[in-house]
Structure formats: structure tokens, C-alpha cells
XYZ file of C-alpha atoms in Angstrom:
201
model
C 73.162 -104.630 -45.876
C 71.928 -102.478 -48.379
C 73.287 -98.729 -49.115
C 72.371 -97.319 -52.590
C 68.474 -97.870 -53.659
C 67.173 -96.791 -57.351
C 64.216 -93.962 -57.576
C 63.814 -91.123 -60.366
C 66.371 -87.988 -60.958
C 62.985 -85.532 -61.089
C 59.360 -84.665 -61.725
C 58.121 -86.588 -64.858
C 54.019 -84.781 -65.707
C 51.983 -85.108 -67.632
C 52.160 -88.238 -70.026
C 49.126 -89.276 -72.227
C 47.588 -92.156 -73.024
C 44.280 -93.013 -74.924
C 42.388 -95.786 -74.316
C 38.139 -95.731 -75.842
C 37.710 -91.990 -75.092
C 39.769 -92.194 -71.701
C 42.295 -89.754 -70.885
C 45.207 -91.132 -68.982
C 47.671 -88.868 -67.555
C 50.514 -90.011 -66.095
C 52.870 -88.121 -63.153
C 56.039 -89.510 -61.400
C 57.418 -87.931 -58.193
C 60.238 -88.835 -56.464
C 59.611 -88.459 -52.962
C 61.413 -88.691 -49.323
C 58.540 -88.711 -46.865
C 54.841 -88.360 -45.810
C 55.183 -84.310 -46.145
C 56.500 -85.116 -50.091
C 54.162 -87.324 -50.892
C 50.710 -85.309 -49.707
C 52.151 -82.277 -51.345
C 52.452 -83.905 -54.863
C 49.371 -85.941 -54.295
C 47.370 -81.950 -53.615
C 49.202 -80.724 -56.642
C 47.956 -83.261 -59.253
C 44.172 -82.893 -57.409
C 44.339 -79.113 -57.573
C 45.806 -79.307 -61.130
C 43.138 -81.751 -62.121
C 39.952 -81.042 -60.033
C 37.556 -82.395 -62.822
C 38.964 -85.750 -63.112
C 37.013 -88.712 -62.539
C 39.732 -90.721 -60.755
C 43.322 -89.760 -59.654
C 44.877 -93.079 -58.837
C 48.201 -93.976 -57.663
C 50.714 -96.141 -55.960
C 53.917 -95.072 -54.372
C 56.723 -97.129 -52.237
C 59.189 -95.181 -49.789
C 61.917 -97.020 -47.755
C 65.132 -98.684 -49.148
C 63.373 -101.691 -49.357
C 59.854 -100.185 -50.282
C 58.748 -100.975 -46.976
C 56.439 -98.094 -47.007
C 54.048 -98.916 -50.066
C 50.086 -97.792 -51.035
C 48.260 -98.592 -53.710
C 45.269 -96.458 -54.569
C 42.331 -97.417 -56.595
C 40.048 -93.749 -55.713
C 37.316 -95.277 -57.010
C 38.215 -97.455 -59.870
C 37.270 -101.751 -59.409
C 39.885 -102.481 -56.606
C 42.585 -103.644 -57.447
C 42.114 -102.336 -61.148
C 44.437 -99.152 -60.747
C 46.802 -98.468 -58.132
C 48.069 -102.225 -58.325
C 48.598 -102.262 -62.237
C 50.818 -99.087 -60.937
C 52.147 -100.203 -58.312
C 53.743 -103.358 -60.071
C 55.654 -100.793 -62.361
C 57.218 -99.799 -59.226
C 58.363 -102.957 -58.420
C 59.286 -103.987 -61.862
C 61.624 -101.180 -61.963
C 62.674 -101.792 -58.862
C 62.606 -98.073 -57.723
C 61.703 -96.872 -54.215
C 61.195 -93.444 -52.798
C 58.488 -92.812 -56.248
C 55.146 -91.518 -56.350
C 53.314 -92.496 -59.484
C 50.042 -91.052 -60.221
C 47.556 -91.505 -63.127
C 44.809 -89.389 -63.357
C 41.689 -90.256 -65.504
C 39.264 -88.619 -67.495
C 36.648 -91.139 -68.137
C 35.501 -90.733 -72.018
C 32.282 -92.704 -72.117
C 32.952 -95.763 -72.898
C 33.399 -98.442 -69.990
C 36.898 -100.437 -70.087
C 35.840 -103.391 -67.743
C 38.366 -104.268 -65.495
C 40.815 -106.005 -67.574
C 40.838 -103.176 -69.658
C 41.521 -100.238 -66.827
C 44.352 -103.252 -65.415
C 46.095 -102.754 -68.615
C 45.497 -98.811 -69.406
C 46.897 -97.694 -65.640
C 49.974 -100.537 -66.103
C 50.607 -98.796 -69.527
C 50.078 -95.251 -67.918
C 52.331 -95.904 -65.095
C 55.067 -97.982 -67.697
C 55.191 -94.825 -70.478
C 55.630 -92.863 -67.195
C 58.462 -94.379 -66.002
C 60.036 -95.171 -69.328
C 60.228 -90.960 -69.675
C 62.355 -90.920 -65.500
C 65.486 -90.883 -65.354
C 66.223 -93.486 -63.074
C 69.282 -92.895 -60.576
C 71.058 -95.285 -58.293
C 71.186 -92.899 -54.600
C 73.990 -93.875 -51.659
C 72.452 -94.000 -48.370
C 74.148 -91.150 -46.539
C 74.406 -90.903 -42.675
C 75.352 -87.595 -40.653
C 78.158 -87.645 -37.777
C 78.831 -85.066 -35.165
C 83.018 -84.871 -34.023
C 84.066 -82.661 -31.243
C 87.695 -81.953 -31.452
C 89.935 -79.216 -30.143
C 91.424 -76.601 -32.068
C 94.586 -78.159 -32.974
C 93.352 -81.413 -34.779
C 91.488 -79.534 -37.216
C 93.904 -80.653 -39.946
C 93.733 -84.083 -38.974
C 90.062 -84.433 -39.228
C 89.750 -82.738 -42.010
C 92.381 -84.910 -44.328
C 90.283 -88.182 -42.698
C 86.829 -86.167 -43.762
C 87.767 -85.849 -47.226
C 89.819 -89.240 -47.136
C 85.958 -90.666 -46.503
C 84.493 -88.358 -49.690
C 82.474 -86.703 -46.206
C 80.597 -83.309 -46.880
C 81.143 -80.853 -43.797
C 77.455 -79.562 -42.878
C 78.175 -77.628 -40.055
C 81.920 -76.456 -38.585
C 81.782 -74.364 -35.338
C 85.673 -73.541 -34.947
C 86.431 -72.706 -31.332
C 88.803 -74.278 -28.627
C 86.813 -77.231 -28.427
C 85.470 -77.199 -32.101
C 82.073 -79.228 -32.964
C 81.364 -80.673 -36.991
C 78.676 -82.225 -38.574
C 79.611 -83.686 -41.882
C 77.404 -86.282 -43.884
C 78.769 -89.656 -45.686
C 78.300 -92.440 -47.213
C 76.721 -95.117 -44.902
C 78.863 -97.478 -46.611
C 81.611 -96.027 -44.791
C 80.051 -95.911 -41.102
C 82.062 -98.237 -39.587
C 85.832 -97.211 -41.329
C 85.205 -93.880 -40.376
C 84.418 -94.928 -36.997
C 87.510 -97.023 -36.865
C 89.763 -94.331 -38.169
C 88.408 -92.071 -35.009
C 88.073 -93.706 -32.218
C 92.072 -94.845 -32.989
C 92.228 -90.962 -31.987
C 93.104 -88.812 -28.447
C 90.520 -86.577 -27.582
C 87.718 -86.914 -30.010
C 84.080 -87.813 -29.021
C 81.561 -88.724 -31.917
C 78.632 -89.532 -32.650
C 76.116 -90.931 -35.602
C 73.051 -88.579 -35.501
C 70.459 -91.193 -37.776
């Protein structure tokens, strides 16, 4: 089972490449979901409105289930794929990569866009940061009052970051961790008296 998956630390814009008069600028994203991804996509198309093509690929998912490549225009397969291949030669998920183009005039034939959106998308990437993320789950306790030492010592025990704490009688937290440690955790508590819990993903 897989718990940690590789994307980018932040934003990379605005990376050039030249190719016969073409423009080539590369963008990077890392991204979480659907909402992420338009957002970026509208700011590159707002950024760029006179572009002739703004092509991309992105994967989402620990295993980069969710995946599109995009030609916008270009010879299919031509663009997004070239991109898209970066993705998975990096082996990074959870990554938007776009390459917008400002066509100079002279035609590449496809071979020739193949290679200039691989390179786009490859000095791209080679400016990321690339970061190895945990999965992280949240879990809900209830507990009363008097336990609250006891949960917390396992809580930090599991490296656990407390979310929410609502301290009364019967007190409720929300506290996310590691996935990795899903089952220990769950171990450790249901050994307990008087603690209900639940994982909330």
C-alpha cells in the first residue's frame, strides 16, 4: 500500500524556450483537485490570451489515476503527450504542467512540436522542487474529560496534529496523521475504556 507520492514544493512560471521563432513557455502547478486545476488552467489563459496554443497535461491521484493530456489544437498527440511523459518520467502526481505557445512563423512538423513541448515541460520540471508528501488521514475521538492526558501523550506518540479540540465532559478531537499509522493508532485505542472513534476519509 502506498503512503507518500512525489509532486512539486510550488508554482514554477514562466520558463522559455525557443524553437524557429516559437515561443514556449512553460508553467508547473502542483495541484489537489478539479477546483486547483481549472483555476491555474484560467490563470495561464487570462495571463496569455494571445497565444496560439496553451497545452498541457496533468495527473492527480497517488497513483496518477486521474491523468489528461491536452493537445488545444496542436497535431494530437504532438503536445500534451510529449508533456505528459515528463510527468511520468519524474514520477510526480498531483502536477499541472502547462506550455503555452506563441507560434513564430515557421511550421515545426510534428516531430518537431513532440520534441519542443517534451523540452518545455523537462526545463520546467528541472526548475520544481520536487517533494516526497505522506498521505495523511483525519480521525475523530470522543473521550471524557478525564482522559485528556492520555490521548494526548498517544496523539503526539503518533506525530498526530490536533485540528479541532472541543473540551467538555464528553470532549470530541479531530487530529490528522500519517496514514501510515492508521491501523497502530487504531490499535492503541480501541485497547481503551470509553473511547469511540472514527476515520473521517
Amino acid at each position: 500500500m502506498l503512503h507518500e507520492y512525489k509532486t512539486i514544493e510550488k508554482p514554477v512560471e514562466n520558463t522559455l524556450l525557443k524553437e524557429k521563432g516559437s515561443k514556449f513557455i512553460g508553467f508547473a502547478f502542483p495541484v489537489n483537485n478539479e477546483a486547483e486545476l481549472k483555476n491555474a488552467l484560467e490563470k495561464i489563459r487570462t495571463e496569455h490570451p494571445k497565444a496560439t496554443h496553451h497545452c498541457y497535461a496533468f495527473r492527480m491521484g497517488l497513483n496518477g489515476e486521474n491523468y489528461r493530456a491536452n493537445d488545444d489544437g496542436e497535431p494530437s498527440g504532438s503536445a500534451g503527450l510529449p508533456i505528459y511523459n515528463q510527468l511520468l518520467a519524474n514520477e510526480i502526481t498531483n502536477i499541472l504542467v502547462i506550455s503555452v505557445r506563441y507560434y513564430g512563423g515557421t511550421k515545426l512538423g510534428v516531430s518537431g512540436l513532440v520534441k519542443a513541448y517534451k523540452e518545455s515541460a523537462k526545463i520546467t520540471l528541472e526548475e520544481a522542487q520536487i517533494i516526497t508528501k505522506e498521505l495523511e488521514t483525519k480521525i475523530e475521538i470522543q473521550f471524557q474529560f478525564n482522559q485528556q492526558n492520555l490521548i494526548f501523550t498517544l496523539l503526539s506518540k503518533f506525530d498526530a496534529k490536533v485540528l479541532i479540540f472541543d473540551a467538555n465532559e464528553n470532549c470530541v478531537l479531530t487530529a490528522s496523521l500519517k496514514t501510515a499509522q492508521k491501523e497502530n493508532i487504531s490499535e492503541k485505542l480501541s485497547e481503551m475504556q470509553h473511547i469511540s472513534f472514527e476515520f473521517k476519509d
